[in-house]
mmCIF file of C-alpha atoms in Angstrom:
data_model
loop_
_atom_site.group_PDB
_atom_site.id
_atom_site.type_symbol
_atom_site.label_atom_id
_atom_site.label_comp_id
_atom_site.label_asym_id
_atom_site.label_seq_id
_atom_site.Cartn_x
_atom_site.Cartn_y
_atom_site.Cartn_z
ATOM 1 C CA MET A 1065 -0.033 0.002 0.004
ATOM 2 C CA ASP A 1066 1.371 3.297 -1.032
ATOM 3 C CA PRO A 1067 1.808 6.096 1.577
ATOM 4 C CA GLN A 1068 -1.145 8.063 0.227
ATOM 5 C CA SER A 1069 -3.508 5.166 0.568
ATOM 6 C CA ARG A 1070 -2.173 4.450 4.091
ATOM 7 C CA SER A 1071 -2.792 8.045 5.141
ATOM 8 C CA LEU A 1072 -6.379 7.934 3.769
ATOM 9 C CA ALA A 1073 -7.076 4.719 5.670
ATOM 10 C CA TRP A 1074 -5.787 6.237 8.953
ATOM 11 C CA ALA A 1075 -7.860 9.302 8.404
ATOM 12 C CA ILE A 1076 -11.015 7.306 7.824
ATOM 13 C CA GLY A 1077 -10.414 5.163 10.905
ATOM 14 C CA ILE A 1078 -9.846 8.138 13.157
ATOM 15 C CA SER A 1079 -13.020 9.819 11.778
ATOM 16 C CA LEU A 1080 -15.138 6.657 12.416
ATOM 17 C CA ALA A 1081 -13.750 6.407 15.948
ATOM 18 C CA PHE A 1082 -14.501 10.042 16.673
ATOM 19 C CA HIS A 1083 -18.061 9.884 15.385
ATOM 20 C CA ALA A 1084 -18.687 6.691 17.329
ATOM 21 C CA LEU A 1085 -17.520 8.450 20.481
ATOM 22 C CA LEU A 1086 -19.817 11.396 19.810
ATOM 23 C CA LEU A 1087 -22.827 9.105 19.238
ATOM 24 C CA SER A 1088 -22.322 7.312 22.496
ATOM 25 C CA ILE A 1089 -22.698 10.602 24.464
ATOM 26 C CA HIS A 1090 -26.347 11.367 25.485
ATOM 27 C CA PHE A 1091 -27.472 14.740 26.765
ATOM 28 C CA THR A 1092 -30.430 14.944 29.264
ATOM 29 C CA PHE A 1093 -31.987 17.849 31.153
ATOM 30 C CA PRO A 1094 -31.488 17.581 34.895
ATOM 31 C CA ASP A 1095 -34.612 16.988 36.943
ATOM 32 C CA ALA A 1096 -33.304 18.833 39.978
ATOM 33 C CA LEU A 1097 -33.394 22.299 38.434
ATOM 34 C CA PRO A 1098 -34.899 24.778 40.920
ATOM 35 C CA ARG A 1099 -38.416 25.737 39.984
ATOM 36 C CA ALA A 1100 -40.183 28.933 40.919
ATOM 37 C CA THR A 1101 -42.719 28.206 43.693
ATOM 38 C CA GLU A 1102 -45.489 30.401 44.946
ATOM 39 C CA ARG A 1103 -45.241 31.258 48.654
ATOM 40 C CA ALA A 1104 -48.406 32.468 50.353
ATOM 41 C CA LEU A 1105 -48.389 34.585 53.591
ATOM 42 C CA ASP A 1106 -51.008 33.225 56.010
ATOM 43 C CA VAL A 1107 -52.294 36.053 58.218
ATOM 44 C CA ILE A 1108 -55.235 35.723 60.662
ATOM 45 C CA LEU A 1109 -57.228 38.357 62.495
ATOM 46 C CA VAL A 1110 -57.466 38.220 66.290
ATOM 47 C CA ASN A 1111 -60.017 39.834 68.492
ATOM 48 C CA SER A 1112 -57.719 40.599 71.481
ATOM 49 C CA ARG A 1113 -54.060 41.194 72.197
ATOM 50 C CA SER A 1114 -51.390 40.308 74.832
ATOM 51 C CA ALA A 1115 -48.886 42.648 76.422
ATOM 52 C CA THR A 1116 -45.976 40.350 75.474
ATOM 53 C CA ARG A 1117 -45.028 38.420 72.386
ATOM 54 C CA PRO A 1118 -45.778 34.604 72.693
ATOM 55 C CA THR A 1119 -42.842 32.229 72.700
ATOM 56 C CA ASP A 1120 -44.454 29.559 70.552
ATOM 57 C CA VAL A 1121 -45.748 31.443 67.546
ATOM 58 C CA GLN A 1122 -48.223 29.500 65.337
ATOM 59 C CA ALA A 1123 -49.261 32.136 62.823
ATOM 60 C CA LYS A 1124 -49.006 35.810 61.954
ATOM 61 C CA SER A 1125 -51.656 38.373 62.872
ATOM 62 C CA GLN A 1126 -52.171 42.137 63.356
ATOM 63 C CA ALA A 1127 -51.394 41.898 67.127
ATOM 64 C CA ASN A 1128 -49.605 39.702 69.639
ATOM 65 C CA LEU A 1129 -51.893 37.087 71.187
ATOM 66 C CA ASP A 1130 -50.574 34.538 73.676
ATOM 67 C CA GLY A 1131 -53.493 32.195 74.118
ATOM 68 C CA GLY A 1132 -57.027 33.120 75.229
ATOM 69 C CA GLY A 1133 -60.468 31.675 74.573
ATOM 70 C CA ASN A 1134 -62.099 28.557 76.084
ATOM 71 C CA THR A 1135 -60.771 25.481 74.254
ATOM 72 C CA ASP A 1136 -57.529 23.497 74.256
ATOM 73 C CA GLU A 1137 -57.744 22.633 70.616
ATOM 74 C CA ASN A 1138 -55.629 24.324 67.937
ATOM 75 C CA ARG A 1139 -58.279 26.046 65.834
ATOM 76 C CA ARG A 1140 -58.848 29.492 64.320
ATOM 77 C CA ALA A 1141 -61.886 31.627 63.769
ATOM 78 C CA ALA A 1142 -64.039 30.687 60.855
ATOM 79 C CA THR A 1143 -67.173 32.159 59.326
ATOM 80 C CA PRO A 1144 -70.211 29.990 58.607
ATOM 81 C CA LEU A 1145 -71.227 32.172 55.677
ATOM 82 C CA PRO A 1146 -71.314 30.475 52.267
ATOM 83 C CA VAL A 1147 -68.641 31.177 49.740
ATOM 84 C CA SER A 1148 -69.224 34.456 48.000
ATOM 85 C CA LYS A 1149 -70.073 34.457 44.345
ATOM 86 C CA HIS A 1150 -66.952 35.018 42.255
ATOM 87 C CA THR A 1151 -67.386 38.130 40.172
ATOM 88 C CA LYS A 1152 -65.075 39.457 37.561
ATOM 89 C CA GLU A 1153 -64.098 43.087 37.062
ATOM 90 C CA GLY A 1154 -66.584 44.693 34.755
ATOM 91 C CA ASP A 1155 -69.521 42.337 35.469
ATOM 92 C CA SER A 1156 -71.697 45.300 36.530
ATOM 93 C CA LEU A 1157 -70.946 47.123 33.296
ATOM 94 C CA VAL A 1158 -71.765 44.089 31.142
ATOM 95 C CA GLU A 1159 -75.034 43.562 33.094
ATOM 96 C CA ALA A 1160 -75.996 47.219 32.555
ATOM 97 C CA GLN A 1161 -75.271 47.012 28.826
ATOM 98 C CA ARG A 1162 -77.356 43.800 28.579
ATOM 99 C CA ARG A 1163 -80.262 45.532 30.345
ATOM 100 C CA VAL A 1164 -80.059 48.554 28.078
ATOM 101 C CA ALA A 1165 -80.141 46.334 25.030
ATOM 102 C CA GLN A 1166 -83.160 44.456 26.402
ATOM 103 C CA LEU A 1167 -85.003 47.684 27.002
ATOM 104 C CA GLU A 1168 -84.234 48.923 23.461
ATOM 105 C CA THR A 1169 -85.510 45.695 22.004
ATOM 106 C CA GLN A 1170 -88.770 45.998 23.903
ATOM 107 C CA GLN A 1171 -89.116 49.634 22.782
ATOM 108 C CA ARG A 1172 -88.603 48.680 19.163
ATOM 109 C CA GLU A 1173 -91.237 45.907 19.395
ATOM 110 C CA MET A 1174 -93.646 48.320 20.973
ATOM 111 C CA MET A 1175 -93.137 50.912 18.214
ATOM 112 C CA THR A 1176 -93.614 48.203 15.590
ATOM 113 C CA ARG A 1177 -96.936 47.200 17.070
ATOM 114 C CA LEU A 1178 -98.073 50.803 17.268
ATOM 115 C CA ASN A 1179 -97.226 51.437 13.620
ATOM 116 C CA SER A 1180 -98.986 48.382 12.457
ATOM 117 C CA GLN A 1181 -102.143 49.375 14.334
ATOM 118 C CA LYS A 1182 -102.068 52.837 12.657
ATOM 119 C CA ALA A 1183 -101.895 51.254 9.253
ATOM 120 C CA VAL A 1184 -105.114 49.193 9.775
ATOM 121 C CA PRO A 1185 -108.413 51.238 9.920
ATOM 122 C CA THR A 1186 -109.929 51.096 13.307
ATOM 123 C CA PRO A 1187 -113.507 51.853 14.392
ATOM 124 C CA LYS A 1188 -114.430 55.465 15.060
ATOM 125 C CA HIS A 1189 -114.158 55.355 18.817
ATOM 126 C CA ALA A 1190 -111.673 52.532 19.059
ATOM 127 C CA GLU A 1191 -108.384 53.239 20.793
ATOM 128 C CA PRO A 1192 -105.120 51.527 19.980
ATOM 129 C CA THR A 1193 -104.336 48.709 22.357
ATOM 130 C CA LEU A 1194 -101.104 49.243 24.274
ATOM 131 C CA PRO A 1195 -99.131 46.342 25.684
ATOM 132 C CA ALA A 1196 -99.759 45.747 29.333
ATOM 133 C CA PRO A 1197 -97.074 47.033 31.652
ATOM 134 C CA LEU A 1198 -94.804 44.540 33.303
ATOM 135 C CA ALA A 1199 -96.011 43.679 36.824
ATOM 136 C CA PRO A 1200 -93.416 44.214 39.487
ATOM 137 C CA PRO A 1201 -92.256 41.077 41.360
ATOM 138 C CA ASN A 1202 -94.509 40.170 44.277
ATOM 139 C CA VAL A 1203 -92.500 39.935 47.533
ATOM 140 C CA SER A 1204 -94.516 38.816 50.512
ATOM 141 C CA GLY A 1205 -93.911 39.831 54.128
ATOM 142 C CA LEU A 1206 -93.227 36.206 54.936
ATOM 143 C CA ASP A 1207 -90.279 36.139 52.519
ATOM 144 C CA LEU A 1208 -88.835 39.292 54.127
ATOM 145 C CA ALA A 1209 -89.256 37.800 57.647
ATOM 146 C CA SER A 1210 -87.538 34.585 56.582
ATOM 147 C CA SER A 1211 -84.584 36.527 55.110
ATOM 148 C CA ALA A 1212 -84.248 38.542 58.289
ATOM 149 C CA MET A 1213 -84.294 35.387 60.499
ATOM 150 C CA ALA A 1214 -81.627 33.755 58.276
ATOM 151 C CA VAL A 1215 -79.381 36.852 58.596
ATOM 152 C CA ALA A 1216 -79.854 36.877 62.384
ATOM 153 C CA ARG A 1217 -78.917 33.168 62.608
ATOM 154 C CA LEU A 1218 -75.744 33.800 60.612
ATOM 155 C CA GLU A 1219 -74.741 36.748 62.724
ATOM 156 C CA GLY A 1220 -75.270 34.744 65.891
ATOM 157 C CA GLN A 1221 -73.172 31.830 64.594
ATOM 158 C CA ILE A 1222 -70.345 34.206 63.583
ATOM 159 C CA ALA A 1223 -70.334 35.790 67.003
ATOM 160 C CA LYS A 1224 -70.271 32.383 68.677
ATOM 161 C CA ASN A 1225 -67.314 31.187 66.515
ATOM 162 C CA ILE A 1226 -65.353 34.397 67.155
ATOM 163 C CA GLU A 1227 -65.906 34.013 70.919
ATOM 164 C CA GLU A 1228 -64.904 30.367 71.061
ATOM 165 C CA TYR A 1229 -62.054 30.077 68.524
ATOM 166 C CA ASN A 1230 -59.191 31.087 70.801
ATOM 167 C CA LYS A 1231 -57.478 28.780 73.241
ATOM 168 C CA ARG A 1232 -58.443 28.395 76.821
ATOM 169 C CA PRO A 1233 -57.401 31.274 79.153
ATOM 170 C CA ARG A 1234 -54.225 30.758 81.123
ATOM 171 C CA LYS A 1235 -55.137 30.236 84.761
ATOM 172 C CA LYS A 1236 -53.187 30.117 87.937
ATOM 173 C CA PHE A 1237 -54.562 28.487 91.105
ATOM 174 C CA ILE A 1238 -53.267 29.926 94.391
ATOM 175 C CA GLY A 1239 -53.871 28.187 97.707
ATOM 176 C CA ALA A 1240 -53.098 29.381 101.202
ATOM 177 C CA ARG A 1241 -49.912 27.327 101.464
ATOM 178 C CA THR A 1242 -48.877 26.854 97.772
ATOM 179 C CA GLU A 1243 -48.001 30.383 96.712
ATOM 180 C CA GLU A 1244 -45.137 30.961 94.329
ATOM 181 C CA TYR A 1245 -42.785 33.772 95.327
ATOM 182 C CA ARG A 1246 -43.839 36.063 92.423
ATOM 183 C CA PHE A 1247 -47.560 35.681 93.402
ATOM 184 C CA ALA A 1248 -47.002 36.122 97.104
ATOM 185 C CA GLN A 1249 -46.976 39.934 97.236
ATOM 186 C CA TYR A 1250 -50.072 40.269 95.016
ATOM 187 C CA VAL A 1251 -52.004 37.731 97.070
ATOM 188 C CA GLU A 1252 -50.908 39.447 100.341
ATOM 189 C CA ASP A 1253 -52.052 42.875 99.111
ATOM 190 C CA TRP A 1254 -55.382 41.355 97.997
ATOM 191 C CA ARG A 1255 -55.825 39.697 101.442
ATOM 192 C CA GLN A 1256 -55.094 42.938 103.351
ATOM 193 C CA LYS A 1257 -57.657 44.830 101.269
ATOM 194 C CA VAL A 1258 -60.326 42.253 101.739
ATOM 195 C CA GLU A 1259 -59.694 42.164 105.520
ATOM 196 C CA ARG A 1260 -59.756 45.965 105.778
ATOM 197 C CA ILE A 1261 -63.077 46.244 103.850
ATOM 198 C CA GLY A 1262 -64.467 43.236 105.822
ATOM 199 C CA ASN A 1263 -63.775 44.800 109.231
ATOM 200 C CA LEU A 1264 -65.234 48.150 108.117
ATOM 201 C CA ASN A 1265 -68.401 46.384 106.881
ATOM 202 C CA TYR A 1266 -68.698 43.612 109.409
ATOM 203 C CA PRO A 1267 -72.231 42.099 109.287
ATOM 204 C CA GLU A 1268 -74.327 43.585 112.061
ATOM 205 C CA ALA A 1269 -76.415 40.404 112.288
ATOM 206 C CA ALA A 1270 -73.319 38.418 113.332
ATOM 207 C CA ARG A 1271 -71.808 40.813 115.913
ATOM 208 C CA GLY A 1272 -71.608 39.042 119.270
ATOM 209 C CA LYS A 1273 -73.762 36.199 118.058
ATOM 210 C CA MET A 1274 -72.089 34.161 115.254
ATOM 211 C CA TYR A 1275 -68.586 33.109 114.393
ATOM 212 C CA GLY A 1276 -67.065 30.494 112.197
ATOM 213 C CA SER A 1277 -64.753 29.703 109.219
ATOM 214 C CA LEU A 1278 -65.413 29.157 105.538
ATOM 215 C CA VAL A 1279 -63.342 28.609 102.446
ATOM 216 C CA LEU A 1280 -63.739 31.104 99.541
ATOM 217 C CA THR A 1281 -62.444 30.676 95.953
ATOM 218 C CA VAL A 1282 -62.042 34.100 94.264
ATOM 219 C CA VAL A 1283 -61.426 34.442 90.563
ATOM 220 C CA ILE A 1284 -59.677 37.657 89.385
ATOM 221 C CA LYS A 1285 -59.021 38.721 85.831
ATOM 222 C CA ALA A 1286 -55.737 40.267 84.604
ATOM 223 C CA ASP A 1287 -57.160 43.836 84.756
ATOM 224 C CA GLY A 1288 -58.108 43.371 88.435
ATOM 225 C CA THR A 1289 -61.876 42.927 87.865
ATOM 226 C CA LEU A 1290 -63.704 40.245 89.839
ATOM 227 C CA ASP A 1291 -64.883 37.342 87.696
ATOM 228 C CA ARG A 1292 -66.704 35.437 90.381
ATOM 229 C CA VAL A 1293 -66.566 34.285 94.026
ATOM 230 C CA ASP A 1294 -67.652 30.887 95.233
ATOM 231 C CA VAL A 1295 -67.986 29.339 98.710
ATOM 232 C CA SER A 1296 -65.948 26.119 98.464
ATOM 233 C CA ARG A 1297 -66.690 25.053 102.018
ATOM 234 C CA PRO A 1298 -69.549 26.843 103.885
ATOM 235 C CA SER A 1299 -69.333 27.836 107.468
ATOM 236 C CA GLY A 1300 -72.788 26.435 108.398
ATOM 237 C CA GLN A 1301 -74.098 29.999 108.945
ATOM 238 C CA ARG A 1302 -75.854 31.465 105.933
ATOM 239 C CA ILE A 1303 -75.334 34.961 107.232
ATOM 240 C CA LEU A 1304 -71.514 34.509 107.372
ATOM 241 C CA ASP A 1305 -71.326 32.922 103.889
ATOM 242 C CA ASP A 1306 -73.352 35.733 102.327
ATOM 243 C CA ALA A 1307 -71.319 38.392 104.194
ATOM 244 C CA ALA A 1308 -68.015 36.932 102.977
ATOM 245 C CA ARG A 1309 -69.175 36.993 99.348
ATOM 246 C CA ARG A 1310 -70.483 40.569 99.706
ATOM 247 C CA ILE A 1311 -67.227 41.748 101.263
ATOM 248 C CA VAL A 1312 -65.131 40.340 98.486
ATOM 249 C CA GLN A 1313 -67.385 41.992 95.893
ATOM 250 C CA MET A 1314 -67.259 45.306 97.768
ATOM 251 C CA ALA A 1315 -63.463 45.218 97.771
ATOM 252 C CA SER A 1316 -63.296 44.882 93.964
ATOM 253 C CA PRO A 1317 -61.854 45.933 91.579
ATOM 254 C CA TYR A 1318 -58.380 44.900 92.637
ATOM 255 C CA SER A 1319 -54.962 45.888 91.305
ATOM 256 C CA PRO A 1320 -54.056 44.738 87.746
ATOM 257 C CA PHE A 1321 -51.581 41.875 87.482
ATOM 258 C CA PRO A 1322 -47.942 42.975 87.633
ATOM 259 C CA ALA A 1323 -45.880 42.418 84.499
ATOM 260 C CA ASP A 1324 -44.190 39.250 85.779
ATOM 261 C CA ILE A 1325 -47.622 37.670 86.390
ATOM 262 C CA ALA A 1326 -49.478 39.056 83.348
ATOM 263 C CA ARG A 1327 -46.944 37.660 80.945
ATOM 264 C CA ASP A 1328 -48.205 34.097 81.436
ATOM 265 C CA THR A 1329 -51.439 34.388 83.501
ATOM 266 C CA ASP A 1330 -54.873 35.689 82.371
ATOM 267 C CA ILE A 1331 -56.933 34.528 85.337
ATOM 268 C CA LEU A 1332 -55.937 34.044 89.034
ATOM 269 C CA GLU A 1333 -57.955 31.783 91.334
ATOM 270 C CA ILE A 1334 -57.248 32.297 94.980
ATOM 271 C CA THR A 1335 -58.612 29.869 97.620
ATOM 272 C CA ARG A 1336 -58.345 30.998 101.219
ATOM 273 C CA THR A 1337 -59.908 30.245 104.568
ATOM 274 C CA TRP A 1338 -61.764 33.203 106.159
ATOM 275 C CA THR A 1339 -62.712 33.323 109.803
ATOM 276 C CA PHE A 1340 -65.303 35.507 111.509
ATOM 277 C CA THR A 1341 -63.804 35.592 115.054
ATOM 278 C CA SER A 1342 -65.515 36.003 118.384
ATOM 279 C CA ALA A 1343 -63.979 39.476 118.629
ATOM 280 C CA ASP A 1344 -66.075 40.510 115.609
ATOM 281 C CA LYS A 1345 -63.128 40.622 113.256
ATOM 282 C CA LEU A 1346 -62.589 39.102 109.837
ATOM 283 C CA ARG A 1347 -59.302 37.274 109.378
ATOM 284 C CA SER A 1348 -57.698 35.079 106.620
ATOM 285 C CA ASP A 1349 -55.641 32.018 107.563
#
């Protein structure tokens, strides 16, 4: 084989090998390319607020709210109203144009009938017959009353859901011998106030006649207002039990919760033993 043929053979072989290598390579699009995703911001509306920011945040709202409500379940306010009809921008304009076209069509039909009646000879005293006017829709009082009742039911259900959707209020139970150090000063100030009011308003029917002990449970809200007062263990004397309840009510409202208590407590329940002594004094044990 001459040198020229040998060079041509080498060139053809190298070309075949190069093309075979190119054909063995496959190009594919990667599946892991980052795709644009839509991220929605979930914001709820709350009907109250807390003085401090909660530590365990579950959603965003227009104000800080650390608990509250009367249920332990994680749920949010919802409306029982049906889904509103979806309307597009310009629907009112389209409806107005459709109504105008309908009125124009009725007007043209009326004019056509009038013109046709003029063309036909009529009796001497006959008058052209005009089309009867359209009767307005008949709405009864029963329909209006039913609609008003339905609206009232929906408003009541909405108010109930808004009232119940939050979590149960944060309560703290304080007994006579189980006070935490940060509650001790508040409970002591409360006790002194009740004793002072009680001694100034000691029941006249009990002076020199009745004495005894009873256990009271007093529920105070964070703003110092009295929520309720219950006789957990009566004294056996109706006059003393009623007097104790009345004294606690007369001493209210009490001081608002300090910051170290208000940050994690909405309601404070204080259970104490109160004694009407033989010296006509009210004392808490």
